[in-house]
Tab-separated table of C-alpha atoms (C1' of nucleotides) in Angstrom:
chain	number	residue	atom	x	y	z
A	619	UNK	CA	-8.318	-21.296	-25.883
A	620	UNK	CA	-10.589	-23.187	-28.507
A	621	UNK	CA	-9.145	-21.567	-31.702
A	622	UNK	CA	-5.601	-19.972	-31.267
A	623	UNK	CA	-6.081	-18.672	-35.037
A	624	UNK	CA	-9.587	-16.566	-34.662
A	625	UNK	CA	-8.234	-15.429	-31.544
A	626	UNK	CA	-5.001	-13.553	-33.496
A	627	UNK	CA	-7.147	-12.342	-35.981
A	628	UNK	CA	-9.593	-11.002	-33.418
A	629	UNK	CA	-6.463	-8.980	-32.250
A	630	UNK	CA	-5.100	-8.104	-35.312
A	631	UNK	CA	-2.509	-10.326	-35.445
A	632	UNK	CA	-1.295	-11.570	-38.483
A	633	UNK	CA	-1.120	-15.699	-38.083
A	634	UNK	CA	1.902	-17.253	-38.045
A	635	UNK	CA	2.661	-21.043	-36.966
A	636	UNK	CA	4.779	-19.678	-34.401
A	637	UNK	CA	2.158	-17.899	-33.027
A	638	UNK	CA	-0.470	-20.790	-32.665
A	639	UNK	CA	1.773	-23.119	-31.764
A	640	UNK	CA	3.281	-20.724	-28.930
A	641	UNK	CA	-0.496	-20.101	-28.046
A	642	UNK	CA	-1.454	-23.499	-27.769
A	643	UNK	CA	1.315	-24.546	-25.892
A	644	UNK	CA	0.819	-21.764	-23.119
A	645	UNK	CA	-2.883	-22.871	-23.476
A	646	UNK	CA	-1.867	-26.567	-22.682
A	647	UNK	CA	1.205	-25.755	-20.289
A	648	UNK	CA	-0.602	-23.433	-17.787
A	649	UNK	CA	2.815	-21.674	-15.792
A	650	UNK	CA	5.290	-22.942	-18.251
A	651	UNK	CA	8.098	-21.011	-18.436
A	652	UNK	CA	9.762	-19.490	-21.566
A	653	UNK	CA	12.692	-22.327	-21.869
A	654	UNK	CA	9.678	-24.750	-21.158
A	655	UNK	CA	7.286	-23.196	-23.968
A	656	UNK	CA	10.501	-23.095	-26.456
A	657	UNK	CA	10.488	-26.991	-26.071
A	658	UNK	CA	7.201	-27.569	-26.239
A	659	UNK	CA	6.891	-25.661	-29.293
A	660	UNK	CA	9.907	-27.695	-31.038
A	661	UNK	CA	8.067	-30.703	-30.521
A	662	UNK	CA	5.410	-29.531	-32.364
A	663	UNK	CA	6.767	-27.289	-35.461
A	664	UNK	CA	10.148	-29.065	-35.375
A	665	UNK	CA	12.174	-25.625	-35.087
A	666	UNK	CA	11.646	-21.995	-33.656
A	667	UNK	CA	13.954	-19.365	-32.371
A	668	UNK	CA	14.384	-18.535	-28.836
A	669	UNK	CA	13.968	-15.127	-29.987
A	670	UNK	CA	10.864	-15.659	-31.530
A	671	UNK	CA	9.217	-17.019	-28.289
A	672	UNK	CA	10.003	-14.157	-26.762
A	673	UNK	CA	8.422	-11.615	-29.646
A	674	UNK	CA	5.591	-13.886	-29.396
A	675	UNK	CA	5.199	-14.236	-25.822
A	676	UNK	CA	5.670	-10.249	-25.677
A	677	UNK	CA	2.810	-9.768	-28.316
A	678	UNK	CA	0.434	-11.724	-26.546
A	679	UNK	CA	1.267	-10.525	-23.231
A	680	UNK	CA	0.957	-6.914	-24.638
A	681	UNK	CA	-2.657	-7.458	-26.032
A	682	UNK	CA	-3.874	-9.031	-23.093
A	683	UNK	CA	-4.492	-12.949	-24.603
A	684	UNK	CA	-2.167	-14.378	-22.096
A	685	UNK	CA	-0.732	-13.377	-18.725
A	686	UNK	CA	2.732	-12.948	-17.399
A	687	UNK	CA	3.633	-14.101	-13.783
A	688	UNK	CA	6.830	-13.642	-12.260
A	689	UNK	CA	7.711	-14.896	-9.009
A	690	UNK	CA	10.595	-14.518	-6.814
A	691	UNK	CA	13.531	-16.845	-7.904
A	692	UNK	CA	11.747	-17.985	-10.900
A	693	UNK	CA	11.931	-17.480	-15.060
A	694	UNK	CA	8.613	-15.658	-15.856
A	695	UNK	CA	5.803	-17.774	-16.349
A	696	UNK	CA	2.354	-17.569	-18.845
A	697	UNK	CA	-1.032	-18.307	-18.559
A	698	UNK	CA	-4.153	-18.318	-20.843
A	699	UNK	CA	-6.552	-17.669	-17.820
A	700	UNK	CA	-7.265	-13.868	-17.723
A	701	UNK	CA	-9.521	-11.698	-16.357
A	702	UNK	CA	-10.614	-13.723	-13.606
A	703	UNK	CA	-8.690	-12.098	-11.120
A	704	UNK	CA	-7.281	-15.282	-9.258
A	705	UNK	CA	-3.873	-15.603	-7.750
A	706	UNK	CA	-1.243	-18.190	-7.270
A	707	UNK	CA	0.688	-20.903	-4.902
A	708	UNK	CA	4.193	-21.428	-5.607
A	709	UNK	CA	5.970	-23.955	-4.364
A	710	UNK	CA	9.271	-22.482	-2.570
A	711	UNK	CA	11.640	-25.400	-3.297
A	712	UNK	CA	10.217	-26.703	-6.532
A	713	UNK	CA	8.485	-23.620	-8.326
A	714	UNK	CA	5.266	-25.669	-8.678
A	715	UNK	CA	2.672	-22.854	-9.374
A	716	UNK	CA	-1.198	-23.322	-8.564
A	717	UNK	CA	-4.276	-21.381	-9.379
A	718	UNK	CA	-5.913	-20.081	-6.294
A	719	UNK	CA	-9.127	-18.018	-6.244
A	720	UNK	CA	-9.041	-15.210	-4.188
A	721	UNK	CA	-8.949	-16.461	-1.035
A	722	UNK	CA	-11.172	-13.406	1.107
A	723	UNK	CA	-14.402	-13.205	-0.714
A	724	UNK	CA	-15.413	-10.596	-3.597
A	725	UNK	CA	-11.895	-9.426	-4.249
A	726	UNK	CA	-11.531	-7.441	-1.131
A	727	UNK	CA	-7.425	-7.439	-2.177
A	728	UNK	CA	-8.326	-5.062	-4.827
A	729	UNK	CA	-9.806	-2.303	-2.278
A	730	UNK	CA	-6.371	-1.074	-1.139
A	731	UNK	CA	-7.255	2.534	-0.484
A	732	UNK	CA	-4.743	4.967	-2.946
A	733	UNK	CA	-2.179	4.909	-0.594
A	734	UNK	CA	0.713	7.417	-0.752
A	735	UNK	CA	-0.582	9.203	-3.808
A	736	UNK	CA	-0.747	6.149	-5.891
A	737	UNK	CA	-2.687	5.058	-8.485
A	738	UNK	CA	-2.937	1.256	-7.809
A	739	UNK	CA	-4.307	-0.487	-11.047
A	740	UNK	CA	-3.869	-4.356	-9.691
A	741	UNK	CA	-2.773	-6.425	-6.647
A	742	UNK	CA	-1.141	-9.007	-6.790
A	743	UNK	CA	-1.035	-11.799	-3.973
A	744	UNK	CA	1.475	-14.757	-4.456
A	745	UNK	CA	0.483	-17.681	-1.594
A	746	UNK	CA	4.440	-19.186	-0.983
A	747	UNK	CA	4.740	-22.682	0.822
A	748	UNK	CA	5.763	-26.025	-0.362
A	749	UNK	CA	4.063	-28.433	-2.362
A	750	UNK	CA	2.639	-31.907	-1.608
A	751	UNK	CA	5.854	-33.327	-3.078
A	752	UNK	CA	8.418	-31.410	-2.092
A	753	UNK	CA	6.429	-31.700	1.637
A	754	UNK	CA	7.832	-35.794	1.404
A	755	UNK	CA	11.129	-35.390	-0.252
A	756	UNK	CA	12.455	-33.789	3.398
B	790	UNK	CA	18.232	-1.090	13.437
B	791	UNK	CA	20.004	1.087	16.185
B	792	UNK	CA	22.847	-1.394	16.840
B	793	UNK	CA	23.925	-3.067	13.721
B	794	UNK	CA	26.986	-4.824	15.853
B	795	UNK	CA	24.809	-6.078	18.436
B	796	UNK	CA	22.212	-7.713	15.696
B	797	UNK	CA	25.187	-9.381	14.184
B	798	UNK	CA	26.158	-10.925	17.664
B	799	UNK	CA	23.015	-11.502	18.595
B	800	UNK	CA	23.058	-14.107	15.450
B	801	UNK	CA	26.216	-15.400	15.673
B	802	UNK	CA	27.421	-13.425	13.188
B	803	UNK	CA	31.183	-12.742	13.065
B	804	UNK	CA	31.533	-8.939	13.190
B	805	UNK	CA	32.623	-6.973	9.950
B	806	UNK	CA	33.261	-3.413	8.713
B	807	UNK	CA	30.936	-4.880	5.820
B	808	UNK	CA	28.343	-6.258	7.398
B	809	UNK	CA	28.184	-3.345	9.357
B	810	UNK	CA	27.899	-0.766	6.623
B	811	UNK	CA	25.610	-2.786	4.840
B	812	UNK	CA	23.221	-3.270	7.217
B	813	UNK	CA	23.307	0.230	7.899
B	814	UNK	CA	22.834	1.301	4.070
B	815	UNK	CA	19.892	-1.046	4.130
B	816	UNK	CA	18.545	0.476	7.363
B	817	UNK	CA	18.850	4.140	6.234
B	818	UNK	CA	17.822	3.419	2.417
B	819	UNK	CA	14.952	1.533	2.620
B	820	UNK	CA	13.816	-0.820	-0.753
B	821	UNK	CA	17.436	0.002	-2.124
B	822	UNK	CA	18.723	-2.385	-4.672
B	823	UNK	CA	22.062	-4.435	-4.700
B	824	UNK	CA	23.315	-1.631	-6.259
B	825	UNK	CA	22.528	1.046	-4.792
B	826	UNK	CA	23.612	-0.352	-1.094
B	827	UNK	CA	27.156	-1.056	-2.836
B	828	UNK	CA	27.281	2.611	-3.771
B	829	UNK	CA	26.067	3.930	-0.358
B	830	UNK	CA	28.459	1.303	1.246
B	831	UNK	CA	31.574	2.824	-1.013
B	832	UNK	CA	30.517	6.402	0.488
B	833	UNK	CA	30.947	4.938	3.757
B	834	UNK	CA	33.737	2.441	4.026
B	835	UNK	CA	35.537	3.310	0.750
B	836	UNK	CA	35.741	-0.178	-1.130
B	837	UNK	CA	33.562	-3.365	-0.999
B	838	UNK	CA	33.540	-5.954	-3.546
B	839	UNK	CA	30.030	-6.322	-5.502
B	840	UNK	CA	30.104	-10.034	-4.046
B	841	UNK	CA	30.613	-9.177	-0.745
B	842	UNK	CA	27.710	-7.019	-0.645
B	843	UNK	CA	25.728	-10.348	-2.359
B	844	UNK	CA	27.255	-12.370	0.292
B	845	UNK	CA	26.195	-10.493	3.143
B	846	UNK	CA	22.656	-9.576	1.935
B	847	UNK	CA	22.157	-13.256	1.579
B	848	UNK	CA	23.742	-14.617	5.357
B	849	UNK	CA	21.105	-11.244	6.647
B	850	UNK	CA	18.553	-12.595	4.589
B	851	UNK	CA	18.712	-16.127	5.407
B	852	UNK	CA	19.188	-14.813	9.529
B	853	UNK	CA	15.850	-12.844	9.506
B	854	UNK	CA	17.575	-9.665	9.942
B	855	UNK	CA	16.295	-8.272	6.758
B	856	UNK	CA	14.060	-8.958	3.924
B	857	UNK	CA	14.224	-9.278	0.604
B	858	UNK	CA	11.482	-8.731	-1.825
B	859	UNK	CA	11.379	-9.124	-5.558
B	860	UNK	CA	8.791	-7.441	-7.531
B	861	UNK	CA	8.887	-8.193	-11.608
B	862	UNK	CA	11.380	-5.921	-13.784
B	863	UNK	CA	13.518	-5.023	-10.849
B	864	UNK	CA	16.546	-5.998	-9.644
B	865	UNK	CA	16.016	-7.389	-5.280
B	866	UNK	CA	15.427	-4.991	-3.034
B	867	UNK	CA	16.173	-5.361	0.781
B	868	UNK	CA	14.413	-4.120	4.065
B	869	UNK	CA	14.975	-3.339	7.611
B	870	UNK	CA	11.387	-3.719	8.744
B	871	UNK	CA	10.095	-7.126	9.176
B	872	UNK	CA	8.175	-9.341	11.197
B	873	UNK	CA	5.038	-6.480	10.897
B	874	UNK	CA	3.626	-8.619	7.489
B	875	UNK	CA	3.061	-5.199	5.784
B	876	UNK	CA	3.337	-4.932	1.916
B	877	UNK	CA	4.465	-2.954	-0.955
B	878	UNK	CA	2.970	-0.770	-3.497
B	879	UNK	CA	5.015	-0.708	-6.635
B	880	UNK	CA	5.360	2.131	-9.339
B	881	UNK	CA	5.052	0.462	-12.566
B	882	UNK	CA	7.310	2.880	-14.622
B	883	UNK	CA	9.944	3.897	-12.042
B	884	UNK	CA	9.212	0.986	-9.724
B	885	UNK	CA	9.135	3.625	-6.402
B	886	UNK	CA	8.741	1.294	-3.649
B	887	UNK	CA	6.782	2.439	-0.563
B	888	UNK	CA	5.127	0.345	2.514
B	889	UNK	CA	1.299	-0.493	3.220
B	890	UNK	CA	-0.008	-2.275	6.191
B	891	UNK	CA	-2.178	-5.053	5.088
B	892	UNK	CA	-5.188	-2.960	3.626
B	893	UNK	CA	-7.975	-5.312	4.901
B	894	UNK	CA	-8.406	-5.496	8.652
B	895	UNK	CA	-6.642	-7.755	10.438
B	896	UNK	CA	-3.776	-9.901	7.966
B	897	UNK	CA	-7.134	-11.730	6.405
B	898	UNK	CA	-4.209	-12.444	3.577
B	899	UNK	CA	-2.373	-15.316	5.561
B	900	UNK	CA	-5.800	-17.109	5.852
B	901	UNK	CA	-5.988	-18.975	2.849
B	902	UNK	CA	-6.845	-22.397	3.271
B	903	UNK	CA	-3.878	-24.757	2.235
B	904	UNK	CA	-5.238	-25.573	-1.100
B	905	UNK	CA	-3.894	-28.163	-3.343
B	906	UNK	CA	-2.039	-29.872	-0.631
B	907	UNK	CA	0.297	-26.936	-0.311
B	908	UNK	CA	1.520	-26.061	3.282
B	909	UNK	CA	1.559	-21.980	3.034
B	910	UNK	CA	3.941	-19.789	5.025
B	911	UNK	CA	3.506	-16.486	3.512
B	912	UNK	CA	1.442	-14.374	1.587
B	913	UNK	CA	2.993	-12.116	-0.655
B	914	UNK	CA	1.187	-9.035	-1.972
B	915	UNK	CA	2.388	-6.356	-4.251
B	916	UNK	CA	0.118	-3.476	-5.231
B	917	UNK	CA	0.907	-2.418	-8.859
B	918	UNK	CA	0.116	1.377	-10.061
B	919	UNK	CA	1.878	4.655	-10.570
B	920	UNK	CA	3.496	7.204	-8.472
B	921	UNK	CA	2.551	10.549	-8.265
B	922	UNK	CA	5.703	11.531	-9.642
B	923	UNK	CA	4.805	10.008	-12.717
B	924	UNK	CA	1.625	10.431	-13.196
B	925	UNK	CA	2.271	14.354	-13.486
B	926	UNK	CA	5.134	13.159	-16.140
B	927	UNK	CA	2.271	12.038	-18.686
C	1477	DA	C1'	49.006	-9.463	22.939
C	1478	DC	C1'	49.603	-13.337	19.796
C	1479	DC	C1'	48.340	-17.829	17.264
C	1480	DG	C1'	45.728	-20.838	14.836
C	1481	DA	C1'	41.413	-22.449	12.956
C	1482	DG	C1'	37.684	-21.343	10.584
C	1483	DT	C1'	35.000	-17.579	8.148
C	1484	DT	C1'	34.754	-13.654	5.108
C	1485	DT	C1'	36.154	-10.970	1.495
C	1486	DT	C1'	37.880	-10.426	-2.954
C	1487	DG	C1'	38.404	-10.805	-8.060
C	1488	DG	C1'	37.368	-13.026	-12.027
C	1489	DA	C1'	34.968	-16.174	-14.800
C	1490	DC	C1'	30.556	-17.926	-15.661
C	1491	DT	C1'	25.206	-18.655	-15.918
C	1492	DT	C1'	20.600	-17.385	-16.670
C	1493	DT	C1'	16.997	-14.715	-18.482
C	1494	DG	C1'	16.006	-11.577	-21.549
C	1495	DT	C1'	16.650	-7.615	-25.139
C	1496	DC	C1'	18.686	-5.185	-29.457
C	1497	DA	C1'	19.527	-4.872	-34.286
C	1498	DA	C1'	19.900	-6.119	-39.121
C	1499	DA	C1'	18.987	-9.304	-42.665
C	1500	DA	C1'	15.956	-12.894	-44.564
C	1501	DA	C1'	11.409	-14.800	-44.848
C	1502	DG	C1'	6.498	-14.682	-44.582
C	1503	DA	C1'	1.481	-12.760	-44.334
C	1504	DA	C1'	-2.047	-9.914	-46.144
C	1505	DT	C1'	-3.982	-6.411	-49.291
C	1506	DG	C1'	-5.280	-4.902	-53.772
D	1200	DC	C1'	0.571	-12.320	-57.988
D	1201	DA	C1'	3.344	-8.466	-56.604
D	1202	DT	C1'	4.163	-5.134	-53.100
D	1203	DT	C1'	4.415	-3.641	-48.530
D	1204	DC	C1'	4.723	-4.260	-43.948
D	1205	DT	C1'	5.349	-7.395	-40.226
D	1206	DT	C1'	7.657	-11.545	-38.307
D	1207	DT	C1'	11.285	-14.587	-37.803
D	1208	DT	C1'	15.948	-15.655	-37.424
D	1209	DT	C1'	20.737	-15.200	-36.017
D	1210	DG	C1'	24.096	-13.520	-33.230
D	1211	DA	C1'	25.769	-10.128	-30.165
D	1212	DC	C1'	24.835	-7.933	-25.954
D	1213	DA	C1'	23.038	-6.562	-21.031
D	1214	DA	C1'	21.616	-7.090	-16.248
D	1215	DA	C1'	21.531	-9.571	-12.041
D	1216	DG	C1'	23.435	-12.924	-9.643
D	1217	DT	C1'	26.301	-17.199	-8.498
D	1218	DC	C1'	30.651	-20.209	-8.290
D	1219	DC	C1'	35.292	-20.857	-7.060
D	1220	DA	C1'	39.958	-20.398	-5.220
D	1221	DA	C1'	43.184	-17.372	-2.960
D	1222	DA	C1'	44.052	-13.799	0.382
D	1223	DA	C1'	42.530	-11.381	4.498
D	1224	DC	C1'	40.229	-11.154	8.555
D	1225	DT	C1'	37.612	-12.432	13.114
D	1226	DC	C1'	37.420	-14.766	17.271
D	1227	DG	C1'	38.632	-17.934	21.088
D	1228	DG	C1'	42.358	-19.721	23.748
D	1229	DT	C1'	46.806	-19.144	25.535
DNA sequence: ACCGAGTTTTGGACTTTGTCAAAAAGAATG
DNA sequence: CATTCTTTTTGACAAAGTCCAAAACTCGGT
């Protein structure tokens, strides 16, 4: 995320410092929470409302710019890298979150047959285990 | 889950009129929420506290007996069927649960390589659409 | 069948994550 | 610049679950 200020405008967005700020911290903070993002942001534009991290987080999420993950036992997180279709490693004790590519070639997880009637649109896989860290801590 | 006594001795679990009628909500209502196992539980056995039914999910949980799973906007919801690694297709707007068996061959899912130092025990997938239920709704 | 020790269950307060709504402030267009 | 429409802020609220202490119950031994 080079320019966080074309990119709104692309959208249609009018620019706030909220929103670049929120933008560029998601950018720089890849699976930060909201609570983690609110800080972030603070130390940057000195205030902003809880409330507006959420509009802005919502905003984004809703025009596709950024991503919204939400694992088990865990505050949603964001993330800048879209479209790629790559999943994630969470860390069971800690919450640690990784990028994974998709682990079984071309995206073979997206060829569920419609099962059931459905009409799938995504799949998600979430790789759970314990991170290098939390491995030595026991 | 035939004998819902028996599983709980077979674990060392102290017997219960709660456990019992939980497990047996869970059993005959499969992906319920919280929720709506209290309410079947109430048809069954009259009164149960809202923690108890918390309480006993998580002992079952943490036992193996049942599973939980936790897809994003929804409250937990809790199956009999485990130890088969199948996985769940999701309705996006009504959040219909139903079962898949793991759509490409042979559990190709649980072979990721441990990246990023990460020891892996479980790969989670959740197949996101709509139901045909609400796709005739639109 | 009863007792006692140790678990469970209960009820109530509390926490976390997030949304709703109305008023105040700010961005963008002409 | 002024107007209009959108954002931001503030504060109350909601859903899902956990924490804690007291009361009730289960189970093993007698």
């Amino acid at each position: 995320m080079h320019d966080p200020e074309a990119t709104l405008r692309q959208h249609d967005l009018p620019v706030t410092a909220q929103r670049i700020a929120v933008l560029r911290a998601v950018s720089s903070h890849p699976h930060a929470t909201a609570d983690d993002l609110t800080e972030s942001v603070r130390g940057e534009l000195g205030t902003i409302s809880r409330q507006s991290v959420y509009n802005v987080l919502n905003v984004l999420t809703d025009k596709g710019i950024i991503r919204r993950i939400q694992p088990a036992d865990s505050p949603a997180r964001y993330e800048d890298r879209i479209g790629d279709n790559h999943h994630h490693l969470v860390c069971r004790s800690c919450g640690k979150t990784e990028d994974v590519c998709c682990a079984v070639g071309e995206a073979p997880c997206l060829k569920a047959h419609s099962h059931h009637g459905f009409k799938i649109d995504e799949a998600e896989v979430i790789y759970w285990g314990t991170c290098p860290a939390c491995q030595k801590k026991r």
